[in-house]
Amino acid sequence: MADVLARALACGGTVRALAAVTTGLVEEARGRHGTAPTATAALGRALTGALLLAATIKRDERLSLEFSGDGPLRGILADATPDGGVRGFVYRPATHLPPRAGKLDVGGALGRGVLCVMRVPLAGGPPYRSVTTLDSGEIGSDVARYLLESEQAPSAVGVGVFVESDGRVGAAGGYLLQGMPGASDTALERIAANVDAAAPPSDLVRRGLGPADMLRQLLDGIPLDVLEERAVRFRCRCNPDRVTAAVVAMGRAEIEGVLASERRVEAVCEFCASRYVVEEPELRALLTERTEPPAL
Ligand SMILES: [Zn+2]
């Protein structure tokens, strides 16, 4: 099944409902970063959570989730745009812990810490930044706590990744259900009961459910209006021009130092693991073209 996110409203527009299938993009992230199973689950949950949250913000912003903890994984960064692109990495990709209660122990890998949510205007300007204490380190409940404490929006957030015995991602996905102003207690209680009774999102994806099917199951008995389904993908913003700009920013003396030693600059994008190499001829060209003071 393709990676798709569905956006819907229920209860006369007072409940926002989003769900996503993210198996392909989480597998791509695993391949790029070479993550071990527990780290794969942590990264995939965070990527899915970032996509779901980004689908609730203004179209001229991007959203980043930074989880920092005292566990062996240390942290996760996931960064998404409302049009369905996401990228991210974990600080210690080799992290793997024994399963807990039959599940990959993401909470144990992350430990105790904080979640920092940033919304950054794409056109520049000051970001909105909010920090909350981690709830369990299992990602879904941490995002739900952020929504309740920072945005006063009672929410249920489920994100999950099923890792096959060979380490590949078999299924990944998630949902975000949120009471908006005017939502009735009865509706919210019914949704909470449905969520408690539902299988984890990775199980729903493994059964072949698409995001709209997932929402229909989670909102069983509640009329639902699916507004949109759109493709989501792993996408990074790095490119060779940014690497060139970073080399120029090193300054003349440092570039000359590189030319006298390694004679090339290697850079690896931390978000997508793409590797860039700037060779000697290009370094020499940058030195003459770009770091000379402007001629008077
Ligand atoms: Zn990149």
PDB file of C-alpha atoms and ligand atoms in Angstrom:
ATOM      1  CA  MET A   1       0.000   0.000   0.000  1.00  0.00           C
ATOM      2  CA  ALA A   2       1.239   3.515  -0.865  1.00  0.00           C
ATOM      3  CA  ASP A   3       2.065   6.024   1.844  1.00  0.00           C
ATOM      4  CA  VAL A   4      -1.037   8.189   2.257  1.00  0.00           C
ATOM      5  CA  LEU A   5      -2.421  10.593   4.854  1.00  0.00           C
ATOM      6  CA  ALA A   6      -6.155  11.166   5.269  1.00  0.00           C
ATOM      7  CA  ARG A   7      -7.711  14.244   6.857  1.00  0.00           C
ATOM      8  CA  ALA A   8     -11.277  14.137   8.131  1.00  0.00           C
ATOM      9  CA  LEU A   9     -13.784  15.851  10.404  1.00  0.00           C
ATOM     10  CA  ALA A  10     -16.375  14.225  12.639  1.00  0.00           C
ATOM     11  CA  CYS A  11     -19.129  15.291  15.033  1.00  0.00           C
ATOM     12  CA  GLY A  12     -20.186  18.343  13.020  1.00  0.00           C
ATOM     13  CA  GLY A  13     -16.613  19.575  12.655  1.00  0.00           C
ATOM     14  CA  THR A  14     -15.813  19.465  16.385  1.00  0.00           C
ATOM     15  CA  VAL A  15     -13.451  16.486  16.099  1.00  0.00           C
ATOM     16  CA  ARG A  16     -10.416  16.519  13.832  1.00  0.00           C
ATOM     17  CA  ALA A  17      -9.314  13.088  12.630  1.00  0.00           C
ATOM     18  CA  LEU A  18      -6.094  12.268  10.763  1.00  0.00           C
ATOM     19  CA  ALA A  19      -4.488   8.966   9.897  1.00  0.00           C
ATOM     20  CA  ALA A  20      -1.519   7.903   7.811  1.00  0.00           C
ATOM     21  CA  VAL A  21       0.118   4.831   6.357  1.00  0.00           C
ATOM     22  CA  THR A  22       3.882   5.446   6.369  1.00  0.00           C
ATOM     23  CA  THR A  23       5.432   2.004   5.765  1.00  0.00           C
ATOM     24  CA  GLY A  24       7.406   3.019   2.666  1.00  0.00           C
ATOM     25  CA  LEU A  25       8.895   6.214   4.039  1.00  0.00           C
ATOM     26  CA  VAL A  26       9.852   4.612   7.362  1.00  0.00           C
ATOM     27  CA  GLU A  27      11.579   1.789   5.462  1.00  0.00           C
ATOM     28  CA  GLU A  28      13.385   4.423   3.376  1.00  0.00           C
ATOM     29  CA  ALA A  29      14.519   6.178   6.573  1.00  0.00           C
ATOM     30  CA  ARG A  30      15.728   2.844   7.994  1.00  0.00           C
ATOM     31  CA  GLY A  31      17.719   2.151   4.838  1.00  0.00           C
ATOM     32  CA  ARG A  32      19.273   5.622   4.772  1.00  0.00           C
ATOM     33  CA  HIS A  33      20.302   5.633   8.434  1.00  0.00           C
ATOM     34  CA  GLY A  34      20.927   1.920   8.965  1.00  0.00           C
ATOM     35  CA  THR A  35      18.874   1.854  12.170  1.00  0.00           C
ATOM     36  CA  ALA A  36      18.585  -1.191  14.452  1.00  0.00           C
ATOM     37  CA  PRO A  37      15.003  -2.350  15.209  1.00  0.00           C
ATOM     38  CA  THR A  38      14.308  -0.295  18.366  1.00  0.00           C
ATOM     39  CA  ALA A  39      15.805   2.809  16.724  1.00  0.00           C
ATOM     40  CA  THR A  40      13.768   2.088  13.561  1.00  0.00           C
ATOM     41  CA  ALA A  41      10.557   2.005  15.609  1.00  0.00           C
ATOM     42  CA  ALA A  42      11.465   5.238  17.414  1.00  0.00           C
ATOM     43  CA  LEU A  43      12.344   7.036  14.189  1.00  0.00           C
ATOM     44  CA  GLY A  44       9.281   5.729  12.332  1.00  0.00           C
ATOM     45  CA  ARG A  45       6.915   6.745  15.119  1.00  0.00           C
ATOM     46  CA  ALA A  46       8.430  10.244  15.244  1.00  0.00           C
ATOM     47  CA  LEU A  47       8.299  10.656  11.433  1.00  0.00           C
ATOM     48  CA  THR A  48       4.646   9.572  11.441  1.00  0.00           C
ATOM     49  CA  GLY A  49       3.816  11.875  14.370  1.00  0.00           C
ATOM     50  CA  ALA A  50       5.501  14.817  12.635  1.00  0.00           C
ATOM     51  CA  LEU A  51       3.497  14.222   9.431  1.00  0.00           C
ATOM     52  CA  LEU A  52       0.222  14.010  11.363  1.00  0.00           C
ATOM     53  CA  LEU A  53       0.935  17.205  13.335  1.00  0.00           C
ATOM     54  CA  ALA A  54       2.188  19.038  10.230  1.00  0.00           C
ATOM     55  CA  ALA A  55      -1.160  18.305   8.545  1.00  0.00           C
ATOM     56  CA  THR A  56      -2.827  20.459  11.227  1.00  0.00           C
ATOM     57  CA  ILE A  57      -0.692  23.605  10.790  1.00  0.00           C
ATOM     58  CA  LYS A  58      -0.676  26.487   8.307  1.00  0.00           C
ATOM     59  CA  ARG A  59       0.590  25.712   4.825  1.00  0.00           C
ATOM     60  CA  ASP A  60       3.366  28.292   5.062  1.00  0.00           C
ATOM     61  CA  GLU A  61       5.022  26.649   8.067  1.00  0.00           C
ATOM     62  CA  ARG A  62       7.075  23.558   8.719  1.00  0.00           C
ATOM     63  CA  LEU A  63       7.019  21.574  11.924  1.00  0.00           C
ATOM     64  CA  SER A  64       9.787  19.833  13.800  1.00  0.00           C
ATOM     65  CA  LEU A  65       9.650  17.417  16.726  1.00  0.00           C
ATOM     66  CA  GLU A  66      12.798  16.999  18.783  1.00  0.00           C
ATOM     67  CA  PHE A  67      12.708  14.285  21.432  1.00  0.00           C
ATOM     68  CA  SER A  68      15.607  14.394  23.914  1.00  0.00           C
ATOM     69  CA  GLY A  69      16.020  11.714  26.565  1.00  0.00           C
ATOM     70  CA  ASP A  70      18.488  10.164  28.993  1.00  0.00           C
ATOM     71  CA  GLY A  71      18.119   6.661  27.451  1.00  0.00           C
ATOM     72  CA  PRO A  72      20.607   5.021  25.063  1.00  0.00           C
ATOM     73  CA  LEU A  73      18.939   6.479  21.938  1.00  0.00           C
ATOM     74  CA  ARG A  74      19.562  10.044  23.282  1.00  0.00           C
ATOM     75  CA  GLY A  75      17.171  11.705  20.873  1.00  0.00           C
ATOM     76  CA  ILE A  76      15.119  11.868  17.682  1.00  0.00           C
ATOM     77  CA  LEU A  77      14.561  14.732  15.267  1.00  0.00           C
ATOM     78  CA  ALA A  78      11.714  14.673  12.748  1.00  0.00           C
ATOM     79  CA  ASP A  79      10.777  17.544  10.494  1.00  0.00           C
ATOM     80  CA  ALA A  80       7.670  17.713   8.256  1.00  0.00           C
ATOM     81  CA  THR A  81       5.850  20.107   5.952  1.00  0.00           C
ATOM     82  CA  PRO A  82       2.047  20.372   5.498  1.00  0.00           C
ATOM     83  CA  ASP A  83       2.368  19.146   1.882  1.00  0.00           C
ATOM     84  CA  GLY A  84       3.440  15.705   3.110  1.00  0.00           C
ATOM     85  CA  GLY A  85       7.247  15.690   3.103  1.00  0.00           C
ATOM     86  CA  VAL A  86       9.164  14.431   6.126  1.00  0.00           C
ATOM     87  CA  ARG A  87      12.781  13.769   7.103  1.00  0.00           C
ATOM     88  CA  GLY A  88      14.505  12.820  10.326  1.00  0.00           C
ATOM     89  CA  PHE A  89      17.152  10.919  12.217  1.00  0.00           C
ATOM     90  CA  VAL A  90      17.955   9.418  15.620  1.00  0.00           C
ATOM     91  CA  TYR A  91      21.112  10.306  17.539  1.00  0.00           C
ATOM     92  CA  ARG A  92      22.214   6.675  18.107  1.00  0.00           C
ATOM     93  CA  PRO A  93      20.972   4.574  15.161  1.00  0.00           C
ATOM     94  CA  ALA A  94      22.464   1.301  16.500  1.00  0.00           C
ATOM     95  CA  THR A  95      20.190   1.373  19.578  1.00  0.00           C
ATOM     96  CA  HIS A  96      18.367  -1.892  20.194  1.00  0.00           C
ATOM     97  CA  LEU A  97      16.860  -3.074  23.500  1.00  0.00           C
ATOM     98  CA  PRO A  98      15.189  -6.346  24.487  1.00  0.00           C
ATOM     99  CA  PRO A  99      11.435  -6.144  23.733  1.00  0.00           C
ATOM    100  CA  ARG A 100       9.131  -5.166  26.595  1.00  0.00           C
ATOM    101  CA  ALA A 101       5.714  -6.858  26.787  1.00  0.00           C
ATOM    102  CA  GLY A 102       6.309  -8.188  23.268  1.00  0.00           C
ATOM    103  CA  LYS A 103       6.908  -4.715  21.805  1.00  0.00           C
ATOM    104  CA  LEU A 104       9.958  -2.763  20.752  1.00  0.00           C
ATOM    105  CA  ASP A 105      10.952  -0.727  23.815  1.00  0.00           C
ATOM    106  CA  VAL A 106      10.968   2.806  22.395  1.00  0.00           C
ATOM    107  CA  GLY A 107      10.183   4.325  25.814  1.00  0.00           C
ATOM    108  CA  GLY A 108      13.186   2.570  27.336  1.00  0.00           C
ATOM    109  CA  ALA A 109      15.414   3.650  24.457  1.00  0.00           C
ATOM    110  CA  LEU A 110      14.425   7.306  24.809  1.00  0.00           C
ATOM    111  CA  GLY A 111      14.218   7.392  28.611  1.00  0.00           C
ATOM    112  CA  ARG A 112      13.108  10.472  30.525  1.00  0.00           C
ATOM    113  CA  GLY A 113      13.338  13.847  28.870  1.00  0.00           C
ATOM    114  CA  VAL A 114      11.495  16.464  26.877  1.00  0.00           C
ATOM    115  CA  LEU A 115       9.741  17.016  23.564  1.00  0.00           C
ATOM    116  CA  CYS A 116      10.412  20.307  21.814  1.00  0.00           C
ATOM    117  CA  VAL A 117       7.888  21.208  19.103  1.00  0.00           C
ATOM    118  CA  MET A 118       8.823  23.987  16.700  1.00  0.00           C
ATOM    119  CA  ARG A 119       6.704  25.594  14.004  1.00  0.00           C
ATOM    120  CA  VAL A 120       8.900  27.562  11.633  1.00  0.00           C
ATOM    121  CA  PRO A 121       7.514  30.025   9.047  1.00  0.00           C
ATOM    122  CA  LEU A 122       8.801  28.951   5.606  1.00  0.00           C
ATOM    123  CA  ALA A 123       9.327  32.589   4.622  1.00  0.00           C
ATOM    124  CA  GLY A 124      11.523  33.248   7.678  1.00  0.00           C
ATOM    125  CA  GLY A 125      10.671  34.986  10.923  1.00  0.00           C
ATOM    126  CA  PRO A 126      10.642  33.815  14.515  1.00  0.00           C
ATOM    127  CA  PRO A 127       9.616  30.191  15.159  1.00  0.00           C
ATOM    128  CA  TYR A 128       6.962  29.129  17.635  1.00  0.00           C
ATOM    129  CA  ARG A 129       8.588  26.831  20.179  1.00  0.00           C
ATOM    130  CA  SER A 130       7.048  24.730  22.946  1.00  0.00           C
ATOM    131  CA  VAL A 131       8.704  22.290  25.345  1.00  0.00           C
ATOM    132  CA  THR A 132       6.860  19.604  27.319  1.00  0.00           C
ATOM    133  CA  THR A 133       8.059  16.778  29.537  1.00  0.00           C
ATOM    134  CA  LEU A 134       7.935  13.344  27.892  1.00  0.00           C
ATOM    135  CA  ASP A 135       4.916  11.316  28.968  1.00  0.00           C
ATOM    136  CA  SER A 136       6.237   7.791  28.371  1.00  0.00           C
ATOM    137  CA  GLY A 137       8.840   8.220  25.626  1.00  0.00           C
ATOM    138  CA  GLU A 138       6.636   6.009  23.435  1.00  0.00           C
ATOM    139  CA  ILE A 139       6.104   9.016  21.078  1.00  0.00           C
ATOM    140  CA  GLY A 140       2.307   8.858  20.589  1.00  0.00           C
ATOM    141  CA  SER A 141       1.447   9.687  24.196  1.00  0.00           C
ATOM    142  CA  ASP A 142       4.192  12.350  24.227  1.00  0.00           C
ATOM    143  CA  VAL A 143       2.635  14.117  21.226  1.00  0.00           C
ATOM    144  CA  ALA A 144      -0.808  13.836  22.888  1.00  0.00           C
ATOM    145  CA  ARG A 145       0.577  15.414  26.072  1.00  0.00           C
ATOM    146  CA  TYR A 146       2.064  18.285  24.039  1.00  0.00           C
ATOM    147  CA  LEU A 147      -1.313  18.901  22.363  1.00  0.00           C
ATOM    148  CA  LEU A 148      -3.132  18.920  25.699  1.00  0.00           C
ATOM    149  CA  GLU A 149      -0.630  21.055  27.629  1.00  0.00           C
ATOM    150  CA  SER A 150       0.444  23.509  24.924  1.00  0.00           C
ATOM    151  CA  GLU A 151      -2.628  23.733  22.729  1.00  0.00           C
ATOM    152  CA  GLN A 152      -5.326  22.736  25.260  1.00  0.00           C
ATOM    153  CA  ALA A 153      -6.584  20.200  22.707  1.00  0.00           C
ATOM    154  CA  PRO A 154      -7.621  16.824  24.187  1.00  0.00           C
ATOM    155  CA  SER A 155      -6.180  14.298  21.740  1.00  0.00           C
ATOM    156  CA  ALA A 156      -5.531  10.630  21.147  1.00  0.00           C
ATOM    157  CA  VAL A 157      -2.366   9.933  19.185  1.00  0.00           C
ATOM    158  CA  GLY A 158      -1.269   6.453  18.136  1.00  0.00           C
ATOM    159  CA  VAL A 159       1.858   5.786  16.076  1.00  0.00           C
ATOM    160  CA  GLY A 160       3.396   2.393  15.423  1.00  0.00           C
ATOM    161  CA  VAL A 161       6.008   0.522  13.437  1.00  0.00           C
ATOM    162  CA  PHE A 162       6.159  -3.232  12.864  1.00  0.00           C
ATOM    163  CA  VAL A 163       9.733  -4.395  12.235  1.00  0.00           C
ATOM    164  CA  GLU A 164      10.169  -7.754  10.452  1.00  0.00           C
ATOM    165  CA  SER A 165      12.619 -10.375  11.758  1.00  0.00           C
ATOM    166  CA  ASP A 166      15.122  -9.329   9.061  1.00  0.00           C
ATOM    167  CA  GLY A 167      15.038  -5.729  10.351  1.00  0.00           C
ATOM    168  CA  ARG A 168      12.977  -4.270   7.534  1.00  0.00           C
ATOM    169  CA  VAL A 169       9.817  -2.260   8.135  1.00  0.00           C
ATOM    170  CA  GLY A 170       6.729  -4.422   7.568  1.00  0.00           C
ATOM    171  CA  ALA A 171       4.129  -1.800   8.462  1.00  0.00           C
ATOM    172  CA  ALA A 172       3.991   1.710   9.869  1.00  0.00           C
ATOM    173  CA  GLY A 173       1.287   4.268  10.449  1.00  0.00           C
ATOM    174  CA  GLY A 174      -0.639   6.297  12.936  1.00  0.00           C
ATOM    175  CA  TYR A 175      -3.576   8.492  13.789  1.00  0.00           C
ATOM    176  CA  LEU A 176      -4.369  11.732  15.569  1.00  0.00           C
ATOM    177  CA  LEU A 177      -7.868  12.392  16.883  1.00  0.00           C
ATOM    178  CA  GLN A 178      -8.456  15.796  18.423  1.00  0.00           C
ATOM    179  CA  GLY A 179     -11.371  17.466  20.146  1.00  0.00           C
ATOM    180  CA  MET A 180     -11.873  21.010  18.878  1.00  0.00           C
ATOM    181  CA  PRO A 181     -13.759  23.775  20.721  1.00  0.00           C
ATOM    182  CA  GLY A 182     -17.383  22.705  21.026  1.00  0.00           C
ATOM    183  CA  ALA A 183     -16.698  18.956  21.069  1.00  0.00           C
ATOM    184  CA  SER A 184     -19.131  17.196  23.402  1.00  0.00           C
ATOM    185  CA  ASP A 185     -17.918  15.097  26.318  1.00  0.00           C
ATOM    186  CA  THR A 186     -20.066  12.231  25.060  1.00  0.00           C
ATOM    187  CA  ALA A 187     -18.284  12.220  21.690  1.00  0.00           C
ATOM    188  CA  LEU A 188     -14.831  12.433  23.295  1.00  0.00           C
ATOM    189  CA  GLU A 189     -15.655   9.588  25.705  1.00  0.00           C
ATOM    190  CA  ARG A 190     -16.896   7.432  22.857  1.00  0.00           C
ATOM    191  CA  ILE A 191     -13.743   8.105  20.843  1.00  0.00           C
ATOM    192  CA  ALA A 192     -11.549   7.323  23.868  1.00  0.00           C
ATOM    193  CA  ALA A 193     -13.377   4.000  24.321  1.00  0.00           C
ATOM    194  CA  ASN A 194     -12.969   3.174  20.608  1.00  0.00           C
ATOM    195  CA  VAL A 195      -9.253   3.976  20.756  1.00  0.00           C
ATOM    196  CA  ASP A 196      -8.799   1.785  23.847  1.00  0.00           C
ATOM    197  CA  ALA A 197     -10.516  -1.102  22.077  1.00  0.00           C
ATOM    198  CA  ALA A 198      -8.664  -0.666  18.764  1.00  0.00           C
ATOM    199  CA  ALA A 199      -5.604  -2.628  17.679  1.00  0.00           C
ATOM    200  CA  PRO A 200      -2.293  -0.698  17.508  1.00  0.00           C
ATOM    201  CA  PRO A 201      -1.905   1.320  14.280  1.00  0.00           C
ATOM    202  CA  SER A 202       0.838  -0.954  12.901  1.00  0.00           C
ATOM    203  CA  ASP A 203      -1.578  -3.913  13.240  1.00  0.00           C
ATOM    204  CA  LEU A 204      -4.284  -1.991  11.361  1.00  0.00           C
ATOM    205  CA  VAL A 205      -1.796  -1.258   8.568  1.00  0.00           C
ATOM    206  CA  ARG A 206      -0.655  -4.906   8.498  1.00  0.00           C
ATOM    207  CA  ARG A 207      -4.273  -5.936   7.983  1.00  0.00           C
ATOM    208  CA  GLY A 208      -4.282  -3.788   4.847  1.00  0.00           C
ATOM    209  CA  LEU A 209      -6.335  -0.852   6.117  1.00  0.00           C
ATOM    210  CA  GLY A 210      -5.767   2.500   4.414  1.00  0.00           C
ATOM    211  CA  PRO A 211      -5.855   5.724   6.449  1.00  0.00           C
ATOM    212  CA  ALA A 212      -9.560   6.425   5.803  1.00  0.00           C
ATOM    213  CA  ASP A 213     -10.394   2.819   6.824  1.00  0.00           C
ATOM    214  CA  MET A 214      -8.382   3.302  10.003  1.00  0.00           C
ATOM    215  CA  LEU A 215     -10.391   6.420  10.849  1.00  0.00           C
ATOM    216  CA  ARG A 216     -13.703   4.652  10.172  1.00  0.00           C
ATOM    217  CA  GLN A 217     -12.668   1.905  12.575  1.00  0.00           C
ATOM    218  CA  LEU A 218     -11.413   4.317  15.263  1.00  0.00           C
ATOM    219  CA  LEU A 219     -14.553   6.466  14.971  1.00  0.00           C
ATOM    220  CA  ASP A 220     -16.896   3.490  14.774  1.00  0.00           C
ATOM    221  CA  GLY A 221     -20.470   4.703  15.148  1.00  0.00           C
ATOM    222  CA  ILE A 222     -19.563   8.370  14.564  1.00  0.00           C
ATOM    223  CA  PRO A 223     -20.312   9.987  11.178  1.00  0.00           C
ATOM    224  CA  LEU A 224     -17.097  10.947   9.427  1.00  0.00           C
ATOM    225  CA  ASP A 225     -16.388  13.338   6.571  1.00  0.00           C
ATOM    226  CA  VAL A 226     -13.106  12.524   4.797  1.00  0.00           C
ATOM    227  CA  LEU A 227     -11.863  15.857   3.393  1.00  0.00           C
ATOM    228  CA  GLU A 228      -8.677  14.793   1.675  1.00  0.00           C
ATOM    229  CA  GLU A 229      -6.207  11.971   1.059  1.00  0.00           C
ATOM    230  CA  ARG A 230      -2.720  12.862  -0.044  1.00  0.00           C
ATOM    231  CA  ALA A 231       0.590  11.129  -0.648  1.00  0.00           C
ATOM    232  CA  VAL A 232       3.321  11.459   1.995  1.00  0.00           C
ATOM    233  CA  ARG A 233       7.026  10.778   1.443  1.00  0.00           C
ATOM    234  CA  PHE A 234      10.540  10.968   2.865  1.00  0.00           C
ATOM    235  CA  ARG A 235      11.991  14.179   1.478  1.00  0.00           C
ATOM    236  CA  CYS A 236      15.031  16.188   2.507  1.00  0.00           C
ATOM    237  CA  ARG A 237      15.817  19.803   1.734  1.00  0.00           C
ATOM    238  CA  CYS A 238      19.573  19.369   1.387  1.00  0.00           C
ATOM    239  CA  ASN A 239      21.212  19.887  -2.016  1.00  0.00           C
ATOM    240  CA  PRO A 240      24.687  20.564  -3.493  1.00  0.00           C
ATOM    241  CA  ASP A 241      24.123  24.351  -3.434  1.00  0.00           C
ATOM    242  CA  ARG A 242      23.675  24.300   0.349  1.00  0.00           C
ATOM    243  CA  VAL A 243      26.908  22.347   0.702  1.00  0.00           C
ATOM    244  CA  THR A 244      28.689  24.886  -1.516  1.00  0.00           C
ATOM    245  CA  ALA A 245      27.276  27.716   0.591  1.00  0.00           C
ATOM    246  CA  ALA A 246      28.525  25.981   3.753  1.00  0.00           C
ATOM    247  CA  VAL A 247      32.012  25.655   2.240  1.00  0.00           C
ATOM    248  CA  VAL A 248      32.044  29.352   1.326  1.00  0.00           C
ATOM    249  CA  ALA A 249      30.960  30.158   4.883  1.00  0.00           C
ATOM    250  CA  MET A 250      34.060  28.327   6.188  1.00  0.00           C
ATOM    251  CA  GLY A 251      36.084  31.339   5.008  1.00  0.00           C
ATOM    252  CA  ARG A 252      39.250  31.747   2.992  1.00  0.00           C
ATOM    253  CA  ALA A 253      41.764  30.597   5.603  1.00  0.00           C
ATOM    254  CA  GLU A 254      39.962  27.356   6.360  1.00  0.00           C
ATOM    255  CA  ILE A 255      39.444  26.470   2.679  1.00  0.00           C
ATOM    256  CA  GLU A 256      43.168  27.091   2.076  1.00  0.00           C
ATOM    257  CA  GLY A 257      43.881  24.795   5.015  1.00  0.00           C
ATOM    258  CA  VAL A 258      41.742  22.048   3.436  1.00  0.00           C
ATOM    259  CA  LEU A 259      43.493  22.530   0.064  1.00  0.00           C
ATOM    260  CA  ALA A 260      46.845  22.078   1.817  1.00  0.00           C
ATOM    261  CA  SER A 261      45.726  18.861   3.552  1.00  0.00           C
ATOM    262  CA  GLU A 262      42.786  16.620   2.522  1.00  0.00           C
ATOM    263  CA  ARG A 263      42.161  18.661  -0.688  1.00  0.00           C
ATOM    264  CA  ARG A 264      38.467  17.830  -0.606  1.00  0.00           C
ATOM    265  CA  VAL A 265      35.514  18.502   1.660  1.00  0.00           C
ATOM    266  CA  GLU A 266      33.134  15.705   2.544  1.00  0.00           C
ATOM    267  CA  ALA A 267      29.752  16.398   4.129  1.00  0.00           C
ATOM    268  CA  VAL A 268      26.976  14.018   5.142  1.00  0.00           C
ATOM    269  CA  CYS A 269      23.443  15.363   5.648  1.00  0.00           C
ATOM    270  CA  GLU A 270      22.340  14.286   9.118  1.00  0.00           C
ATOM    271  CA  PHE A 271      18.664  14.198   8.090  1.00  0.00           C
ATOM    272  CA  CYS A 272      18.913  11.912   5.037  1.00  0.00           C
ATOM    273  CA  ALA A 273      22.503  10.571   5.112  1.00  0.00           C
ATOM    274  CA  SER A 274      23.213  11.872   1.584  1.00  0.00           C
ATOM    275  CA  ARG A 275      26.960  12.284   1.077  1.00  0.00           C
ATOM    276  CA  TYR A 276      28.418  15.291  -0.706  1.00  0.00           C
ATOM    277  CA  VAL A 277      32.015  15.737  -1.842  1.00  0.00           C
ATOM    278  CA  VAL A 278      33.540  19.021  -2.989  1.00  0.00           C
ATOM    279  CA  GLU A 279      36.768  18.217  -4.887  1.00  0.00           C
ATOM    280  CA  GLU A 280      39.909  20.310  -5.223  1.00  0.00           C
ATOM    281  CA  PRO A 281      39.113  22.081  -8.546  1.00  0.00           C
ATOM    282  CA  GLU A 282      35.760  23.261  -7.219  1.00  0.00           C
ATOM    283  CA  LEU A 283      37.345  24.363  -3.937  1.00  0.00           C
ATOM    284  CA  ARG A 284      39.901  26.421  -5.891  1.00  0.00           C
ATOM    285  CA  ALA A 285      37.109  27.949  -7.981  1.00  0.00           C
ATOM    286  CA  LEU A 286      35.129  28.829  -4.839  1.00  0.00           C
ATOM    287  CA  LEU A 287      38.229  30.388  -3.339  1.00  0.00           C
ATOM    288  CA  THR A 288      38.690  32.767  -6.277  1.00  0.00           C
ATOM    289  CA  GLU A 289      35.032  33.422  -7.129  1.00  0.00           C
ATOM    290  CA  ARG A 290      33.284  33.541  -3.849  1.00  0.00           C
ATOM    291  CA  THR A 291      35.648  34.527  -1.053  1.00  0.00           C
ATOM    292  CA  GLU A 292      37.409  37.460  -2.746  1.00  0.00           C
ATOM    293  CA  PRO A 293      36.425  40.863  -1.382  1.00  0.00           C
ATOM    294  CA  PRO A 294      34.229  42.653  -3.963  1.00  0.00           C
ATOM    295  CA  ALA A 295      36.227  44.665  -6.486  1.00  0.00           C
ATOM    296  CA  LEU A 296      35.847  48.417  -6.105  1.00  0.00           C
TER     297      LEU A 296
HETATM  298 ZN    ZN B   1      19.501  15.686   3.421  1.00  0.00          ZN
END
